[in-house]
Short mmCIF file of C-alpha atoms in Angstrom, two decimals:
data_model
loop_
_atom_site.label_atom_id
_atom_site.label_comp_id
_atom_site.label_asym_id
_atom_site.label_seq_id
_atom_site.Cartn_x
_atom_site.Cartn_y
_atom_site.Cartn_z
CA UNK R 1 -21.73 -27.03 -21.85
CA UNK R 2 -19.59 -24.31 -20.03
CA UNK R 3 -22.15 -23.89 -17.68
CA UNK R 4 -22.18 -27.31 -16.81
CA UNK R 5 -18.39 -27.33 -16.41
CA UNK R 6 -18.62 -24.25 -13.81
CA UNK R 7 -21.54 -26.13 -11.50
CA UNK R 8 -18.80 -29.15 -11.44
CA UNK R 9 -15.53 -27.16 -10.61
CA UNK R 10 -18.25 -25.41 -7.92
CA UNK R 11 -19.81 -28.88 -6.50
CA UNK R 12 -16.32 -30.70 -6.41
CA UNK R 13 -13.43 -28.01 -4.99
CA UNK R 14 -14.92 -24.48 -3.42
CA UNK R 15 -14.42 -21.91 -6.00
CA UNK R 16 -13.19 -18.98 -3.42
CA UNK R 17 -11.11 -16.71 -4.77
CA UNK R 18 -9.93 -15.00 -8.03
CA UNK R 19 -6.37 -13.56 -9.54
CA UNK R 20 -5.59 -12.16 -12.47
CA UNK R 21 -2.23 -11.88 -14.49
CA UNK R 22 -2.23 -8.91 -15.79
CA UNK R 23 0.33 -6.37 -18.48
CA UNK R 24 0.78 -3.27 -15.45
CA UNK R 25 -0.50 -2.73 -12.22
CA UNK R 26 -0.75 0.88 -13.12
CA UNK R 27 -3.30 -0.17 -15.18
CA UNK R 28 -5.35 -2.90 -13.36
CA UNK R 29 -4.66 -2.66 -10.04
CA UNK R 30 -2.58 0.17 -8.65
CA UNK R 31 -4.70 1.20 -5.53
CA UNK R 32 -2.43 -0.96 -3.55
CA UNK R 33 0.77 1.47 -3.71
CA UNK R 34 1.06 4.64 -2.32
CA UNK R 35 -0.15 7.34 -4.53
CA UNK R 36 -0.58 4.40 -7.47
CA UNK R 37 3.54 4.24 -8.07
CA UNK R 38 4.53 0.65 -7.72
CA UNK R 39 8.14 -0.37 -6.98
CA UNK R 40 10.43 0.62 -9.74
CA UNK R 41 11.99 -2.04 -12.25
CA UNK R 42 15.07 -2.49 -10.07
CA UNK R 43 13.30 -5.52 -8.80
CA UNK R 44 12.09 -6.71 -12.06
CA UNK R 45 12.36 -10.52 -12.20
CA UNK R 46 13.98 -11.53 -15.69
CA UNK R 47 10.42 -13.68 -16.38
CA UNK R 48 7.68 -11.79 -13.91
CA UNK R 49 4.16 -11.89 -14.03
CA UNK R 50 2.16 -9.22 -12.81
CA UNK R 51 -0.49 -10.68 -10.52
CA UNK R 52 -3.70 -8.90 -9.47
CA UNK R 53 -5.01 -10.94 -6.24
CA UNK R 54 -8.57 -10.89 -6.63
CA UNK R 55 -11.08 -12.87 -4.86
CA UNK R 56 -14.95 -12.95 -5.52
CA UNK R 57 -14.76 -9.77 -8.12
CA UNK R 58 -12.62 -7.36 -6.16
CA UNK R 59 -8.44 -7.30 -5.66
CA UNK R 60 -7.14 -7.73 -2.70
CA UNK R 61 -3.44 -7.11 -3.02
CA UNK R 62 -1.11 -7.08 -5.65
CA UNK R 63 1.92 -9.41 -6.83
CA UNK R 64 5.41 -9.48 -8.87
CA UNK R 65 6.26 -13.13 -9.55
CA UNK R 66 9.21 -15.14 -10.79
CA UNK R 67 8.04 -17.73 -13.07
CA UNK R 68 11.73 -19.08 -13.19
CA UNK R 69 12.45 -19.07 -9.45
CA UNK R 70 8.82 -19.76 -8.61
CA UNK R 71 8.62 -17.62 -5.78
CA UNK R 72 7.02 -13.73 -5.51
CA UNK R 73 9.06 -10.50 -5.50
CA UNK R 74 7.01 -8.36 -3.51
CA UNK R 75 3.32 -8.28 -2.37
CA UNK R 76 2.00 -5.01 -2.01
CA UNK R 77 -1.62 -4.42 0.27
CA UNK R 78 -3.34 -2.02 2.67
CA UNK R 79 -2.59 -2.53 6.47
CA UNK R 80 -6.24 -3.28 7.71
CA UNK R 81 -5.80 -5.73 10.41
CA UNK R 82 -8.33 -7.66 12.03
CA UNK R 83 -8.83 -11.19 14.25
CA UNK R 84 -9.92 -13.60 11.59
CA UNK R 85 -9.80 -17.50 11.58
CA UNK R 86 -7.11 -18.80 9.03
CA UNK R 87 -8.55 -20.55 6.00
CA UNK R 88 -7.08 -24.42 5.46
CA UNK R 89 -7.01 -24.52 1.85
CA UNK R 90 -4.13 -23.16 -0.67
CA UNK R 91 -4.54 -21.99 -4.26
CA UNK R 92 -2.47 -21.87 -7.19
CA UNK R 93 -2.90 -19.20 -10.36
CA UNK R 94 -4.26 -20.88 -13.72
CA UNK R 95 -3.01 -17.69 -15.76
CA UNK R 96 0.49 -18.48 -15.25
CA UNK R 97 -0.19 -22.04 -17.53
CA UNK R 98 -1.14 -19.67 -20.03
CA UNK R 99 -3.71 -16.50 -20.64
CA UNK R 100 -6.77 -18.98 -21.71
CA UNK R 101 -7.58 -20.39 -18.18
CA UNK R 102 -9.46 -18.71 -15.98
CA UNK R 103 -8.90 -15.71 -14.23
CA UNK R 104 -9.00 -17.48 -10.92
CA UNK R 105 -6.95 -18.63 -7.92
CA UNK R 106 -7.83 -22.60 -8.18
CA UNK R 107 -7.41 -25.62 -6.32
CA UNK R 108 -4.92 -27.81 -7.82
CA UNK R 109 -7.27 -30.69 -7.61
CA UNK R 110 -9.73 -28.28 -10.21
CA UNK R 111 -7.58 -27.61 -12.45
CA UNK R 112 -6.59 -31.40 -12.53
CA UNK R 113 -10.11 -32.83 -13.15
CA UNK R 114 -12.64 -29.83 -14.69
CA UNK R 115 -9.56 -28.10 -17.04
CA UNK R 116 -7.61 -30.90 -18.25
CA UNK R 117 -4.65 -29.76 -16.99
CA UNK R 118 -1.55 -31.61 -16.23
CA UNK R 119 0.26 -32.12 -13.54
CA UNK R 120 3.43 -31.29 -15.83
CA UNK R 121 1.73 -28.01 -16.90
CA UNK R 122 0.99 -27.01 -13.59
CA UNK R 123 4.68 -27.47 -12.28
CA UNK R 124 6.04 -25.80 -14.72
CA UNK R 125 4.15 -23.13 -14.23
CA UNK R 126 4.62 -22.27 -10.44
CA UNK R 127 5.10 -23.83 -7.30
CA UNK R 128 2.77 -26.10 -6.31
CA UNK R 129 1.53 -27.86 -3.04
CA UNK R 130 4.09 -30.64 -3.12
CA UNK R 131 7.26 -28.45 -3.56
CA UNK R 132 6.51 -27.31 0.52
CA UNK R 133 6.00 -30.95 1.92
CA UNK R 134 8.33 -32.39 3.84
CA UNK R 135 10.31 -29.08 4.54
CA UNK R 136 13.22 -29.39 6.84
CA UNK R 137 13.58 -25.95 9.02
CA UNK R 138 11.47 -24.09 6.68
CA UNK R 139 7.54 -23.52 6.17
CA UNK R 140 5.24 -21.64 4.24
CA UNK R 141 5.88 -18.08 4.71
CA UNK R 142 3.47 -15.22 3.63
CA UNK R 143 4.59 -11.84 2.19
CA UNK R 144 1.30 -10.84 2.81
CA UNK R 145 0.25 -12.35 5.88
CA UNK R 146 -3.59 -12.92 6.50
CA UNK R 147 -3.57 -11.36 9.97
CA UNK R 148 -2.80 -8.29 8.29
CA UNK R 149 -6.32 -8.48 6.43
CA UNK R 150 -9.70 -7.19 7.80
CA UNK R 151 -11.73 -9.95 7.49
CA UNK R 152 -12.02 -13.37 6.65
CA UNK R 153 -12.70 -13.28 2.80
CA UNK R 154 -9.27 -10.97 2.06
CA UNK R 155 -7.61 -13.22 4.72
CA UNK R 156 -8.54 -16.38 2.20
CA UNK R 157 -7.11 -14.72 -1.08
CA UNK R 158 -3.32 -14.03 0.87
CA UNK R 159 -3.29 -18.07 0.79
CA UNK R 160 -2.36 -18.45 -2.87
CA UNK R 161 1.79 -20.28 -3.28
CA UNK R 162 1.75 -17.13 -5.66
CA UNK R 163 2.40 -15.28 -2.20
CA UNK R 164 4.94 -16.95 -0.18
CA UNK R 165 8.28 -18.71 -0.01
CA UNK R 166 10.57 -20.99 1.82
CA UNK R 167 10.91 -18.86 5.27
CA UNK R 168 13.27 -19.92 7.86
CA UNK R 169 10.65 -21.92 10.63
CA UNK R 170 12.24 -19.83 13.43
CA UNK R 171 11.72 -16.52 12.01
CA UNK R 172 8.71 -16.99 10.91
CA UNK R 173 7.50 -17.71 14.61
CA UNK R 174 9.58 -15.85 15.76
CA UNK R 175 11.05 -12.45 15.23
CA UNK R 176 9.46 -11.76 11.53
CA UNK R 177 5.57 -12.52 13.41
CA UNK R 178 5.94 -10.24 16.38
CA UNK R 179 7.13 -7.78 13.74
CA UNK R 180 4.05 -8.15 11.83
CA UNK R 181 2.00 -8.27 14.71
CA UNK R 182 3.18 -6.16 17.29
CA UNK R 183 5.77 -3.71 15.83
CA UNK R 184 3.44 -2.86 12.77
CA UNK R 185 0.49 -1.98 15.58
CA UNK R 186 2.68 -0.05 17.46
CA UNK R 187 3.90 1.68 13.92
CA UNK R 188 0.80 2.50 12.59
CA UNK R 189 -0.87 4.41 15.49
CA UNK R 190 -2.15 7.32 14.17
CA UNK R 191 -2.33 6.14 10.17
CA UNK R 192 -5.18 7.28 8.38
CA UNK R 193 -3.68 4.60 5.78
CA UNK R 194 -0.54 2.05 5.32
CA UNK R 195 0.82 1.04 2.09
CA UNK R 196 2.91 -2.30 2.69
CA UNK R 197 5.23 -3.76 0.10
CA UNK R 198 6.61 -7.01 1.26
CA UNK R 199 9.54 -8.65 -0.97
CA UNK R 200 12.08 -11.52 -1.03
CA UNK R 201 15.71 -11.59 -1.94
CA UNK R 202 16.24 -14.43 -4.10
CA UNK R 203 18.97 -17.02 -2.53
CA UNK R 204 21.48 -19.10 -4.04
CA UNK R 205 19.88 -22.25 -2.84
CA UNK R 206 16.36 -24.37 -3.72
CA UNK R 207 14.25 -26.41 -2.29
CA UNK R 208 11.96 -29.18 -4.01
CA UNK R 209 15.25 -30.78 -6.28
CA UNK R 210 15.58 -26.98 -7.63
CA UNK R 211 12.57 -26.18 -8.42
CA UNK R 212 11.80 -23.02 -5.55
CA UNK R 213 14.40 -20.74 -4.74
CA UNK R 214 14.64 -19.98 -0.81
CA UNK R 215 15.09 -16.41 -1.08
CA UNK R 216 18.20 -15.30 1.10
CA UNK R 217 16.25 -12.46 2.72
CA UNK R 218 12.94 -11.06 3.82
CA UNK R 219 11.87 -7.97 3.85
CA UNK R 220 9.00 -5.43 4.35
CA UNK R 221 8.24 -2.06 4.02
CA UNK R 222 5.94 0.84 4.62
CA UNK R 223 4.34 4.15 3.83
CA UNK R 224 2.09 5.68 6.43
CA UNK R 225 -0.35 8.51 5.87
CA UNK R 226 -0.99 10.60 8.51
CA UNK R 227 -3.00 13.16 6.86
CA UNK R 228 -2.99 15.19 3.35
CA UNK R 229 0.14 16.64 4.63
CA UNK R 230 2.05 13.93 7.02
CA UNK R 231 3.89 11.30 5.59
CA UNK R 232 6.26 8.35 7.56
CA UNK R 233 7.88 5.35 7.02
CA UNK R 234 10.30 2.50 7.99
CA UNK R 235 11.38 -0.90 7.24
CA UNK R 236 12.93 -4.29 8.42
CA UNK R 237 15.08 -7.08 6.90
CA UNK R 238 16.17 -10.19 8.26
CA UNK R 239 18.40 -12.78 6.44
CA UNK R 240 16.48 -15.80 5.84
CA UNK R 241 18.05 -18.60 8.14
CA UNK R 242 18.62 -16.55 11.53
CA UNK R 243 15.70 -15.34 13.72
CA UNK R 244 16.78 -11.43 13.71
CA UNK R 245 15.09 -8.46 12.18
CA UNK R 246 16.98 -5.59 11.74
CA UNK R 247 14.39 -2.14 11.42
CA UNK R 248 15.92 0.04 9.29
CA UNK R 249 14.50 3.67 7.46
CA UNK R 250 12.78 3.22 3.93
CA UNK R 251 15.98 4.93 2.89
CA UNK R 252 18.15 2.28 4.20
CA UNK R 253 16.15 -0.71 3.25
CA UNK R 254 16.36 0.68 -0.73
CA UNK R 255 20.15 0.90 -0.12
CA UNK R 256 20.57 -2.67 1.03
CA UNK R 257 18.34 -3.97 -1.10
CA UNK R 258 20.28 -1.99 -4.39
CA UNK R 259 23.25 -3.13 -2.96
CA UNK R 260 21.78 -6.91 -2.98
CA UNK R 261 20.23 -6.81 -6.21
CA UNK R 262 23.58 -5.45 -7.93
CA UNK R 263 21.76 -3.67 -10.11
CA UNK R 264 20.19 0.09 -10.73
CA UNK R 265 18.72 2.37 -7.61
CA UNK R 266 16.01 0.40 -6.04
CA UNK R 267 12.80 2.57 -5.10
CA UNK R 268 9.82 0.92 -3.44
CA UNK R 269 7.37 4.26 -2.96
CA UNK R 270 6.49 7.19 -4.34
CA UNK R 271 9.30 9.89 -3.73
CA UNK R 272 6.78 11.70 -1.31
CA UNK R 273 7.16 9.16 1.23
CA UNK R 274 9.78 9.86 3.56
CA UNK R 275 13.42 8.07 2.93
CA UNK R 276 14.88 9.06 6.87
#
């Protein structure tokens, strides 16, 4: 019987990709942060969910969601860029219904047909498809952006609503994208590796009659390894309705974002990666 439910979900909506919500990422999936130290609890959503992005039995990158804003923290991955066509289709995670579903970034419509679940269940849950239609000024934007991937399979699993939020239309073409693609190429020359943790400041507004917060900044960082001995670093920011991107030092971005957050010492790396 369960085999016959798997060849359905597979012959009616392509099974690509698979996440898992998990207790730590120390424990499951820490190769993602720079010397396995994710962000400290500063950031700590007051309902998160620890999500492992994992797609045909191997992580890709690594997510802190808020199940009551409905939007992701941070996503933390490895720079590995490459020219890949974008995928068309967007997933949502079954685990955040509850820890019996499957351990697999779904289609809505699969979840709706081959796992009885509601529509109900699913929006409470997370954001879903219909909370980013008809957007006025804003559009789907990525904390971990497929062109930052190295091929087209990791470029799929970045296209979950577990990984982005309500960005400002004109930064997102804009100022943010030539950040991610031309100031992070320029930045990374000479990496042997690049740990990126890319995070949202939640907002005081919503979109989709409350349901998804549109997070009042953006912001990434990084942690570049030159060799065994040679560490740098730096950061950007941009509030979330102008087209500006301020760069800033890891050491400044944790300042702004502690000062933000209102809350302890914010520290996004390991304390061996450079703060000036």
């Amino acid at each position: 019987m369960l085999l016959l439910l798997l060849l359905q979900v597979l012959v009616s909506c392509l099974w690509l990709g698979r996440g898992e919500v998990v207790t730590s990422f120390e424990s499951s999936c820490p190769q993602f942060f720079f010397r396995k130290a994710p962000p400290n609890e500063a950031l700590r959503p007051e309902n998160p969910a620890w999500i492992c992005q994992r797609y045909k039995n191997q992580y890709y990158f690594a997510t802190l969601y808020d199940r009551n804003r409905r939007i992701p923290v941070y996503s933390a991955y490895l720079y590995q860029p490459q020219p890949s066509t974008r995928p068309k289709a967007w997933w949502v995670e079954p685990q955040l219904i509850g820890p019996t579903y499957p351990k697999t970034m779904e289609k809505e419509c699969t979840l709706l047909k081959h796992y009885k679940v509601t529509i109900e269940e699913l929006r409470r849950s997370q954001a879903i498809l219909e909370d980013y239609k008809n957007l006025t000024g804003l559009n789907r934007g990525h904390l971990n952006p497929s062109s930052h991937q190295p091929d087209f399979i990791s470029g799929a699993s970045t296209f979950t609503l577990t990984n982005i939020v309500p960005q400002d239309e004109k930064l997102n073409d804009g100022t943010w994208k030539n950040y991610e693609q031309q100031t992070m190429m320029r930045k990374t020359r000479g990496c042997k590796t690049t740990y990126v943790v890319v995070g949202a400041v939640p907002g005081n507004n919503y979109i989709a009659k409350g349901r998804v917060n549109k997070p009042s900044h953006i912001w990434s960082s990084a942690c570049c390894e030159v060799d065994a001995d040679h560490r740098r670093a730096w950061a950007v920011i941009a509030e979330n309705d102008k087209d500006e991107v301020e760069l800033l030092t890891l050491g400044e971005l944790e300042g702004r974002l502690t000062q933000l957050y209102r809350r302890n010492q914010v520290l996004l790396f390991d304390s061996s990666c450079p703060r000036e």
